[in-house]
Coordinates of C-alpha atoms in Angstrom, one line a residue:
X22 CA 90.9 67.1 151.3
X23 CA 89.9 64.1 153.8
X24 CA 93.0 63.0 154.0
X25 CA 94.5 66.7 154.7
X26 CA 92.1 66.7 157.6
X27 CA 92.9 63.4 159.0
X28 CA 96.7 64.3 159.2
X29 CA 96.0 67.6 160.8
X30 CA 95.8 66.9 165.1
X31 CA 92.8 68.0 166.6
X32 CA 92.5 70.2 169.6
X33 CA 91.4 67.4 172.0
X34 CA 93.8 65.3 171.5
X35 CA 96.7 65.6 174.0
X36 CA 100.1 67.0 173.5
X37 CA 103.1 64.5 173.5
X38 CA 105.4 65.7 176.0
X39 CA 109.4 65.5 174.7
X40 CA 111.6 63.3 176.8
X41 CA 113.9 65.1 178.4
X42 CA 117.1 64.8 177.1
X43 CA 120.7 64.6 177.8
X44 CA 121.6 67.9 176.6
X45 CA 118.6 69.6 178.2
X46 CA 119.9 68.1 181.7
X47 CA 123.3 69.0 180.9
X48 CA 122.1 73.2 180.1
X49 CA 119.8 73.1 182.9
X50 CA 122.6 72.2 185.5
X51 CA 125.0 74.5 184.4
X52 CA 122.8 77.6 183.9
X53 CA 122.0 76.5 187.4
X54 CA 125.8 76.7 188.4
X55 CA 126.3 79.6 187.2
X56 CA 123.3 81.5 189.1
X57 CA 124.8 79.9 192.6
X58 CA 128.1 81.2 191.2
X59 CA 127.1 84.6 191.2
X60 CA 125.5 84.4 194.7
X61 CA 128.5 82.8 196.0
X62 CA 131.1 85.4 194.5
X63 CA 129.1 88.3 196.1
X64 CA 128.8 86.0 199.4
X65 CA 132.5 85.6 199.1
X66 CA 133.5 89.4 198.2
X67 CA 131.0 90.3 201.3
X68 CA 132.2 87.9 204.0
X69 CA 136.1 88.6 203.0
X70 CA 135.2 92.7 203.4
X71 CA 133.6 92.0 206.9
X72 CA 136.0 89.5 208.3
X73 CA 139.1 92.1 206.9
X74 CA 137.3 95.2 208.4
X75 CA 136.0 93.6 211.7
X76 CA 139.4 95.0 213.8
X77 CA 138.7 97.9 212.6
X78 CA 134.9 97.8 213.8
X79 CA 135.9 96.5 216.8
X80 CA 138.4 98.8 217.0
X81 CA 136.0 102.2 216.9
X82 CA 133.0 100.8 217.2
X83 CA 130.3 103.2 215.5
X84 CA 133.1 105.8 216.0
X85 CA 134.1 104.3 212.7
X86 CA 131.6 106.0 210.7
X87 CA 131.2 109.2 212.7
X88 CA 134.7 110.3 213.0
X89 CA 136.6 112.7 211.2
X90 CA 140.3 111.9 212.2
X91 CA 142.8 109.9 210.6
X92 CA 146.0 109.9 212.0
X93 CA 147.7 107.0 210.5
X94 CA 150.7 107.9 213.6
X95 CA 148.3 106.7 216.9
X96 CA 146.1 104.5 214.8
X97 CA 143.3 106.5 214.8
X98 CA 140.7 106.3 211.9
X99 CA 137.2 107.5 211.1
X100 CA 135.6 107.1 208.0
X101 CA 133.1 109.8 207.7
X102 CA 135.2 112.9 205.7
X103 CA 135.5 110.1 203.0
X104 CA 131.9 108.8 203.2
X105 CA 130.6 112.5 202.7
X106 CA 133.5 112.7 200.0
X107 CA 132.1 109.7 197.9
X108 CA 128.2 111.0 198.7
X109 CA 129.2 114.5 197.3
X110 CA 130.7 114.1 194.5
X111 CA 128.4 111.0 193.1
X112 CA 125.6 113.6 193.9
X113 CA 127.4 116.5 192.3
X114 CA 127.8 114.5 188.7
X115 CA 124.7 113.3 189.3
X116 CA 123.0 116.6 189.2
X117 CA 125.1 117.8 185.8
X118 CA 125.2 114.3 183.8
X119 CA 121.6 113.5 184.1
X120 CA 120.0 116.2 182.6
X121 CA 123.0 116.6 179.8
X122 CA 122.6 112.4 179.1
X123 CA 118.5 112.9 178.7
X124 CA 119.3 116.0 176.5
X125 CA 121.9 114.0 174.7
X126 CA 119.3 110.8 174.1
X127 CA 116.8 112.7 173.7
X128 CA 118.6 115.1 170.7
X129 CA 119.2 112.2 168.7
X130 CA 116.3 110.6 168.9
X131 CA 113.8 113.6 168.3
X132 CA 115.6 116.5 166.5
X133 CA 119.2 115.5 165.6
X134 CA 119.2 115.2 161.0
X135 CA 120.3 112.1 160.3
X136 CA 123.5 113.2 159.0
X137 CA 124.6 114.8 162.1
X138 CA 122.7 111.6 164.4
X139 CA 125.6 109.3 163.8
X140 CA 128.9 111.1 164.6
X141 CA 127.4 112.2 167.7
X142 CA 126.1 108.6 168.9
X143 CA 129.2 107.2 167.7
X144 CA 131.2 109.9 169.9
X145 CA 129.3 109.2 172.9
X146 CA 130.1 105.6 172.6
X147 CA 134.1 106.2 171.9
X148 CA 133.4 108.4 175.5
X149 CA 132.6 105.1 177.6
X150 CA 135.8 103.4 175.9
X151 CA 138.1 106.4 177.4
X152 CA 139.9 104.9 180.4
X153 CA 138.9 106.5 183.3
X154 CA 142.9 106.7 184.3
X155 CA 143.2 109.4 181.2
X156 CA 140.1 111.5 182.3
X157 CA 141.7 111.7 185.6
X158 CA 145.3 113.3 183.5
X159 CA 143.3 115.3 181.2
X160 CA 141.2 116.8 184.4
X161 CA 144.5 117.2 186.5
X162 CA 146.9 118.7 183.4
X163 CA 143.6 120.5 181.9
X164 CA 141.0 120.7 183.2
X165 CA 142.0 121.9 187.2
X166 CA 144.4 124.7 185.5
X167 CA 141.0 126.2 183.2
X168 CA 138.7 125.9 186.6
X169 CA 141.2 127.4 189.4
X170 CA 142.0 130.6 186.4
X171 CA 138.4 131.0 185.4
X172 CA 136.1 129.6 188.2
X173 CA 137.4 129.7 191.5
X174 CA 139.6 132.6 191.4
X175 CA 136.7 134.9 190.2
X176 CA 133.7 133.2 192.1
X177 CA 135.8 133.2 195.8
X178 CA 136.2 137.0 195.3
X179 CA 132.5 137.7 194.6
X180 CA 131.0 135.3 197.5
X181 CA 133.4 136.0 200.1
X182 CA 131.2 137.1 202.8
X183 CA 128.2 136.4 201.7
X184 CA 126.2 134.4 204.2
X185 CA 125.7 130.4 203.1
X186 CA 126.8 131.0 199.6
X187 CA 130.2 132.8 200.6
X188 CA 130.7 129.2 202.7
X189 CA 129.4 126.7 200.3
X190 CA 131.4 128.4 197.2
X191 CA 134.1 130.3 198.7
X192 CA 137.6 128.8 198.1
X193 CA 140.2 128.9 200.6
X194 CA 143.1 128.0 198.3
X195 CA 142.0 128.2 194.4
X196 CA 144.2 125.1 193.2
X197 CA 141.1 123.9 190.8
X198 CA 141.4 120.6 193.4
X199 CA 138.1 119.5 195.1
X200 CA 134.7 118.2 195.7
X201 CA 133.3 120.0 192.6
X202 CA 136.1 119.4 190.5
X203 CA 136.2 115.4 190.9
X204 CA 132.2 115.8 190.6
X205 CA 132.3 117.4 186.9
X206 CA 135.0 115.1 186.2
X207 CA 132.9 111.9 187.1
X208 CA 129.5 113.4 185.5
X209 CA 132.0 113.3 182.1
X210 CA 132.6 110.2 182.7
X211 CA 128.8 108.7 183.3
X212 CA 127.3 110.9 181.0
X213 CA 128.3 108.3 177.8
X214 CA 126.8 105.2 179.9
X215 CA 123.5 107.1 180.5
X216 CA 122.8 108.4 177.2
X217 CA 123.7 105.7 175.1
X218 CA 121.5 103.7 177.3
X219 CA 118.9 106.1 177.2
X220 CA 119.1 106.7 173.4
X221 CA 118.8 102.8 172.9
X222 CA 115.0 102.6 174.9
X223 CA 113.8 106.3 173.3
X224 CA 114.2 104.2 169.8
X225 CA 112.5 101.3 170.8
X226 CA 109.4 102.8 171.4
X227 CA 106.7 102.4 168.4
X228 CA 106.8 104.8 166.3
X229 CA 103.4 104.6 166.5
X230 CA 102.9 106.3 170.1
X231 CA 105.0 109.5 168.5
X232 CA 102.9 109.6 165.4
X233 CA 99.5 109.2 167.5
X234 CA 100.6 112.6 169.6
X235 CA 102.1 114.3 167.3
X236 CA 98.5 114.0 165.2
X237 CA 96.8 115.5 168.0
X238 CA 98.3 118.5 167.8
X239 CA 101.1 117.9 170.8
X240 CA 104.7 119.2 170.8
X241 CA 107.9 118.0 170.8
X242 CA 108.3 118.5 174.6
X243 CA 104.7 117.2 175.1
X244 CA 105.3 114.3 172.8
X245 CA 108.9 113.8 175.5
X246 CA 107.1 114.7 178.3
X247 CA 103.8 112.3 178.2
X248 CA 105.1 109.8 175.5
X249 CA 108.4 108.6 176.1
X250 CA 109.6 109.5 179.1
X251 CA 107.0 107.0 180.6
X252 CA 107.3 104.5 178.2
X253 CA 111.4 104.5 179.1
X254 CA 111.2 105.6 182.4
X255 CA 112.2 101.8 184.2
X256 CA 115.2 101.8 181.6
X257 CA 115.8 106.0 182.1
X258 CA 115.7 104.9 186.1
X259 CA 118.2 101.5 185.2
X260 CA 120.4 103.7 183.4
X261 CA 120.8 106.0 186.0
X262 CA 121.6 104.1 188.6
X263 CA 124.0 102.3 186.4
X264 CA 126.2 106.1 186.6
X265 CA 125.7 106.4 190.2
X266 CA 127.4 102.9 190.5
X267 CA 130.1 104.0 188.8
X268 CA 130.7 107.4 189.9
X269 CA 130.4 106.1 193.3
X270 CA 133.4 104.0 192.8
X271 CA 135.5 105.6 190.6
X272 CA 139.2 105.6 191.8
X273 CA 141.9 106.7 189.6
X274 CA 139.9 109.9 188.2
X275 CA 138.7 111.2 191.4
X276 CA 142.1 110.5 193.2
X277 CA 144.1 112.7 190.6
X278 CA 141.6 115.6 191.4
X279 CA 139.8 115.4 194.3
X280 CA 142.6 116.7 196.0
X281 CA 143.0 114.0 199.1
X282 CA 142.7 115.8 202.1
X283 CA 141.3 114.3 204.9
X284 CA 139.7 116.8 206.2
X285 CA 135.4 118.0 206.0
X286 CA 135.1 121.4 204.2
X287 CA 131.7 123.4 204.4
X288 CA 133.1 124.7 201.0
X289 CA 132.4 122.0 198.0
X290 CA 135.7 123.6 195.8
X291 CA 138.1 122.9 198.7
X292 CA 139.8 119.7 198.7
X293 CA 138.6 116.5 200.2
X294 CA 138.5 112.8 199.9
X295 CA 136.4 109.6 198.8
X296 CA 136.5 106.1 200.1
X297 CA 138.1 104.9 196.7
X298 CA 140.7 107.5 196.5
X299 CA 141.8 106.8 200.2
X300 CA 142.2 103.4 199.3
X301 CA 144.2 104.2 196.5
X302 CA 146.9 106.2 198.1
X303 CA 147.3 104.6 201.1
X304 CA 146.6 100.5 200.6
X305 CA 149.9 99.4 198.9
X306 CA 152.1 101.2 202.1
X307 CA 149.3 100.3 205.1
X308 CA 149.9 97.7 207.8
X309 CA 148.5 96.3 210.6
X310 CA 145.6 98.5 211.8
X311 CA 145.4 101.1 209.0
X312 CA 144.9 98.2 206.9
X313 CA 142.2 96.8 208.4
X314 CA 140.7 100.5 208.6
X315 CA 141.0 100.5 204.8
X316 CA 139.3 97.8 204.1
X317 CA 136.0 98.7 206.6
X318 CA 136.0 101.8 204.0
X319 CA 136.3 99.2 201.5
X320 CA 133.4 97.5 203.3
X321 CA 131.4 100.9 203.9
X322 CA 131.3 101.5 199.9
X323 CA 129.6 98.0 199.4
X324 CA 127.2 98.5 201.6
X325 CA 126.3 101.9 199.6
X326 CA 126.1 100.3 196.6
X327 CA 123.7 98.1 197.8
X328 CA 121.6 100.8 198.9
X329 CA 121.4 101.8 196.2
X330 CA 120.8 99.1 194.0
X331 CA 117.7 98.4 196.8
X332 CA 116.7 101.7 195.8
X333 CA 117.0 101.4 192.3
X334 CA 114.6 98.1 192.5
X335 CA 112.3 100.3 194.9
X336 CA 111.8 102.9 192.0
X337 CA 111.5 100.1 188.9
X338 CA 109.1 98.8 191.1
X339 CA 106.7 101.9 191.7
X340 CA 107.2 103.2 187.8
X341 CA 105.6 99.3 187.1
X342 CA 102.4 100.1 188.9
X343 CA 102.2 103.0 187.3

């Protein structure tokens, strides 16, 4: 027993600090290279997007952003039908994907049986594999057909001439092309990354914390409500913003039915445009001016992603506190 007790170290006696070795210099200096990587890609993508757009901004000035026309004929270009365009419809599937993706997560991980819990999270996950170059097809070959027969048609002839609503949801020409249509579109197409992301944090919460309110007599929605939505709510928030970056710059799906007209419609089923989509159908054919015009845009939609990554750190931040 002595001798057990002389081997063992005491707690006053100092720790022996490892040499640092070759390897650990090695791992430290390339974990290092590939942070300033990072930094220096986005520097790169930033200072290439600025120094391609500056004719443009020199061009128009703050006209740039506030202008409606394009007319690729005298060179003159505004950005702001498409920067309304991308805003809309990243709100629009914003507003439907959300609360179907916390139904969704929240389904599987509170009332779904266990033999129906798997093909539907399995599902979900074969959704985010779907290119989003065959949701734009099935939405343009579907989808617009079904919503111009049995949406548009019968909704423009009960609004029409109704104040606001008659504006915002009539339909000058029921094609099934528009802002609303490339909205539901991209809210199928973030609704996968949101729940599965959402799903993943609901079923890492202890067990315990469900248990605890459920033995005090609280409901299901009480149990969602108070228990897990705050315990998720940075990763719910995360996950979120994760869709918005994508539905912001979506291209091929939104191109094939947002219906590319470069005009500003009160009416959110009439055609219209998004930064990406503009890009899409005019960069391979642009020259000179245009193409510097395109690439501002270009420039415009990085700068809104940032946004709204700041944002996204602004409300992680404040759910922390909390």
């Amino acid at each position: 027993m002595t001798a057990v007790t002389q081997m063992m170290p005491t707690a006053a006696a100092p720790l022996r600090k490892t040499p640092k070795g070759t390897f650990d210099i090695v791992f430290r200096n390339a974990s290092f290279l590939a942070a300033l990587f990072v930094l220096v890609l986005l520097a790169g993508i930033m200072l290439s997007m600025v120094i391609g757009g500056w004719p443009a901004f020199r061009e128009f000035g703050f006209g740039f952003i506030t202008s409606s026309v394009w007319d690729t004929q005298n060179d003159q270009y505004g950005a702001w039908p498409a920067i309304v365009g991308t805003l809309s419809t990243a709100l629009i599937a914003l507003v439907i994907g959300v609360p179907l993706s916390l139904g969704i997560a929240v389904y599987l991980t509170q009332l779904a049986p266990p033999w129906f819990k798997q093909p539907v999270a399995t599902a979900i996950e074969l959704l985010a594999a779907v290119p989003s170059i065959i949701y734009g097809m099935w939405g343009l070959f579907v989808f617009v057909p079904l919503f111009a027969a049995y949406v548009q048609v019968p909704l423009s002839n009960i609004v029409e001439g109704l104040p606001l609503v008659g504006t915002v949801l009539y339909s000058r020409s029921p094609s099934g092309l528009g802002i609303f249509t490339a909205g539901i579109i991209l809210a199928f197409m973030i609704i996968p990354f949101i729940a599965s992301i959402t799903r993943d944090m609901l079923e890492q919460i202890p067990s315990v914390l469900r248990e605890s309110a459920y033995g005090i007599g609280a409901t299901t929605w009480e149990v969602v409500r108070h228990v897990l939505v705050p315990q998720a709510g940075v990763s719910i928030i995360g996950a979120v913003m994760l869709g918005l970056g994508r539905a912001l710059g979506e291209t091929m799906a939104v191109t094939f039915v947002v219906g590319n007209a470069n005009r500003l419609s009160a009416s959110i089923l009439d055609p219209g445009s998004t930064i990406a989509s503009r890009i899409a159908n005019e960069f391979n054919e642009a020259l000179g001016l245009q193409l510097n015009a395109l690439i501002a845009l270009g420039c415009i939609l990085f700068f809104v992603t940032f946004v709204v990554l700041v944002i996204a750190r602004i409300l992680v931040s404040r759910v922390k506190t909390y």
